[in-house]
Rosetta silent file (secondary structure, phi, psi, omega in degrees, C-alpha in Angstrom):
SEQUENCE: MSKLIQGNPWVWVVVLDPGENEQFLGQHDKEKNISFIPTFLEKEEALEGLTHLIIEEGHKYEVQAIQYEELARDSAKNGFMVFILNSAGEVLEKIKP
SCORE:     score description
SCORE:     0.000 S_00000001
   1 L     0.000  142.451 -179.853   39.180  -13.741  -70.539 S_00000001
   2 L   -75.106  137.605  172.850   36.053  -12.829  -68.677 S_00000001
   3 L   -81.838  -28.657 -175.732   34.143  -15.418  -66.670 S_00000001
   4 L   -91.488  -26.784 -175.205   30.960  -13.372  -66.673 S_00000001
   5 L  -116.332  118.600  178.016   30.980  -12.053  -70.189 S_00000001
   6 L  -114.902  136.588 -179.485   31.007  -14.424  -73.104 S_00000001
   7 L    72.999 -144.300 -177.636   31.016  -13.261  -76.717 S_00000001
   8 L  -126.500   63.144 -175.891   29.985   -9.703  -77.421 S_00000001
   9 L   -74.465  167.947  170.355   26.881   -9.146  -75.312 S_00000001
  10 E   -78.066  134.043  171.819   25.181   -5.827  -74.501 S_00000001
  11 E  -123.486  173.294 -173.472   26.272   -4.423  -71.111 S_00000001
  12 E  -122.017  132.638  179.242   25.214   -1.374  -69.248 S_00000001
  13 E  -130.882  163.643  173.363   27.342    1.680  -68.362 S_00000001
  14 E  -101.316  130.138 -178.765   26.715    5.160  -67.018 S_00000001
  15 E  -103.568  129.559  178.416   27.281    7.945  -69.525 S_00000001
  16 E   -87.118  128.747  178.139   28.345   11.392  -68.290 S_00000001
  17 L    47.865   68.233 -179.333   26.611   14.311  -69.997 S_00000001
  18 L   -62.389  144.187 -177.765   24.843   12.325  -72.712 S_00000001
  19 L   124.658 -131.781 -171.643   24.669   13.948  -76.087 S_00000001
  20 L   -64.629  -45.471 -176.304   27.344   15.938  -77.865 S_00000001
  21 L  -109.732   31.515 -171.450   30.238   15.597  -75.372 S_00000001
  22 L   -70.621  155.245  173.892   29.270   12.350  -73.690 S_00000001
  23 E  -154.694  162.070  179.881   31.764    9.928  -72.141 S_00000001
  24 E   -68.707  143.284  172.797   31.675    6.883  -69.972 S_00000001
  25 L   -76.265  111.042  175.002   31.567    7.625  -66.228 S_00000001
  26 L   -92.800  162.230  176.672   34.898    6.425  -64.951 S_00000001
  27 E  -132.543  155.567 -179.580   36.022    5.783  -61.421 S_00000001
  28 E  -130.651  125.980  172.664   39.480    5.839  -59.826 S_00000001
  29 E   -89.576  107.671 -174.972   40.723    3.620  -56.931 S_00000001
  30 L   -68.116  -34.878 -179.429   43.259    5.901  -55.337 S_00000001
  31 L   -63.003  -42.974 -177.790   44.672    3.111  -53.138 S_00000001
  32 L  -100.749   -1.581  179.576   45.549    0.884  -56.077 S_00000001
  33 L    52.483   51.525  176.401   45.898    3.736  -58.647 S_00000001
  34 E  -119.854  129.888  174.639   43.487    2.046  -61.036 S_00000001
  35 E   -99.230  141.042 -177.671   41.029    3.758  -63.321 S_00000001
  36 E  -152.654  158.554  176.221   38.007    1.778  -64.399 S_00000001
  37 E  -100.610  117.684  175.338   34.612    1.867  -66.114 S_00000001
  38 E   -69.362  129.495 -173.163   31.841    0.508  -63.869 S_00000001
  39 E  -131.868  141.218 -176.933   29.871   -1.998  -66.029 S_00000001
  40 E  -127.642  150.485 -179.882   26.692   -3.869  -65.251 S_00000001
  41 L   -83.527  -21.183 -179.464   25.083   -6.923  -66.776 S_00000001
  42 L  -131.582  148.824 -179.731   21.468   -5.682  -66.430 S_00000001
  43 H   -60.677  -43.605 -179.301   19.917   -2.240  -66.764 S_00000001
  44 H   -62.586  -34.113  176.240   18.193   -2.460  -63.390 S_00000001
  45 H   -67.157  -40.987  178.813   21.511   -3.256  -61.711 S_00000001
  46 H   -61.624  -44.549 -178.751   23.080   -0.226  -63.380 S_00000001
  47 H   -62.242  -40.039  177.923   20.280    2.053  -62.248 S_00000001
  48 H   -75.117  -37.492 -178.229   20.602    0.848  -58.657 S_00000001
  49 H   -71.491  -23.179  176.645   24.409    0.734  -58.804 S_00000001
  50 H   -52.927  -34.607 -175.991   24.614    4.356  -59.929 S_00000001
  51 H   -67.604  -16.814 -179.412   23.801    5.347  -56.380 S_00000001
  52 H   -96.362   -4.755 -175.934   27.098    3.715  -55.220 S_00000001
  53 L   -94.705  156.384  177.482   29.357    5.546  -57.708 S_00000001
  54 L   -83.200  117.516 -179.411   31.208    8.787  -57.230 S_00000001
  55 L  -125.438  161.009  178.045   29.485   11.508  -59.290 S_00000001
  56 L  -108.922  140.019  178.139   29.895   15.240  -59.549 S_00000001
  57 L   -66.621  150.759  177.320   27.071   17.731  -59.088 S_00000001
  58 L    91.541   -0.291 -179.332   26.109   19.725  -62.147 S_00000001
  59 L  -113.749  156.702  171.179   26.386   16.796  -64.629 S_00000001
  60 L   -97.391  141.294  178.137   23.724   14.641  -66.247 S_00000001
  61 E  -127.732  138.676  179.707   24.041   10.918  -65.939 S_00000001
  62 E  -141.162  133.880  176.206   22.291    8.282  -68.026 S_00000001
  63 E   -81.484  129.957  179.981   22.458    4.463  -68.067 S_00000001
  64 E  -135.375  153.745  176.334   23.036    3.196  -71.584 S_00000001
  65 E   -87.974  147.141  176.034   23.618   -0.144  -73.274 S_00000001
  66 E  -152.466  148.722  175.955   26.800   -0.778  -75.247 S_00000001
  67 E   -70.827  136.680 -174.887   28.309   -3.874  -76.863 S_00000001
  68 H   -56.298  -42.416 -176.847   31.076   -5.224  -74.676 S_00000001
  69 H   -62.903  -34.749  174.303   33.723   -5.298  -77.409 S_00000001
  70 H   -67.010  -42.699  177.133   33.224   -1.607  -78.122 S_00000001
  71 H   -59.814  -46.568 -179.714   33.397   -0.818  -74.430 S_00000001
  72 H   -66.952  -39.426  176.701   36.612   -2.846  -74.036 S_00000001
  73 H   -60.333  -47.149 -177.419   38.205   -1.232  -77.045 S_00000001
  74 H   -66.947  -39.672 -179.446   37.408    2.288  -75.881 S_00000001
  75 H   -63.240  -48.202  178.309   38.439    1.506  -72.306 S_00000001
  76 H   -61.440  -39.257 -179.995   41.821    0.028  -73.316 S_00000001
  77 H   -62.675  -31.155 -174.710   42.490    2.974  -75.642 S_00000001
  78 L  -106.609    9.704  177.526   42.016    5.371  -72.719 S_00000001
  79 L    73.932   27.271  177.363   43.834    3.306  -70.050 S_00000001
  80 L  -108.617  147.165  170.237   40.816    2.125  -68.158 S_00000001
  81 E   -87.527  167.158  172.302   39.952   -1.317  -66.851 S_00000001
  82 E  -113.519  123.485  179.036   36.419   -2.686  -66.930 S_00000001
  83 E  -110.472  123.329  175.562   34.950   -3.652  -63.586 S_00000001
  84 E   -85.449  120.795 -178.020   31.713   -5.734  -63.623 S_00000001
  85 E  -116.329  159.623  171.487   29.645   -4.590  -60.611 S_00000001
  86 L   -97.841 -178.926 -175.610   26.370   -5.759  -59.055 S_00000001
  87 L   -64.206  -23.312  177.469   23.556   -3.435  -57.981 S_00000001
  88 L   -82.905   -0.960 -176.297   25.213   -2.955  -54.586 S_00000001
  89 L    81.551   10.122 -178.729   28.375   -1.626  -56.227 S_00000001
  90 L   -83.993  140.572 -177.583   30.384   -4.736  -55.340 S_00000001
  91 E   -83.585  121.046  179.163   33.005   -5.784  -57.875 S_00000001
  92 E   -90.012  -33.018 -177.362   32.204   -9.142  -59.424 S_00000001
  93 E  -160.832  142.272  175.549   35.075   -9.212  -61.901 S_00000001
  94 E  -113.067  125.444 -177.439   37.995   -6.978  -63.004 S_00000001
  95 E  -122.418  125.886  174.920   38.873   -7.074  -66.664 S_00000001
  96 L  -100.319  101.478 -174.563   41.922   -5.580  -68.301 S_00000001
  97 L   -70.657    0.000    0.000   40.860   -5.251  -71.944 S_00000001
């Protein structure tokens, strides 16, 4: 159970190529072999935190709100953890949905 997320609040994620083929921007920790979705509690944190994430040139990125339960369900289905980050890109909590 998450210490930072209670209930089913809206959280903020980065969406890769928003529109028809959009997907959550995932990250991979090569040392620990963990894939995760960077998640933020506030929109401003997500906008600032985006600068600390690994992105690829040639793609569009957009910060979007999503309800936590939907994010957790989609993340688990695709083998990703959810990492709650702050605006500096520091991990506040790791959640295995």
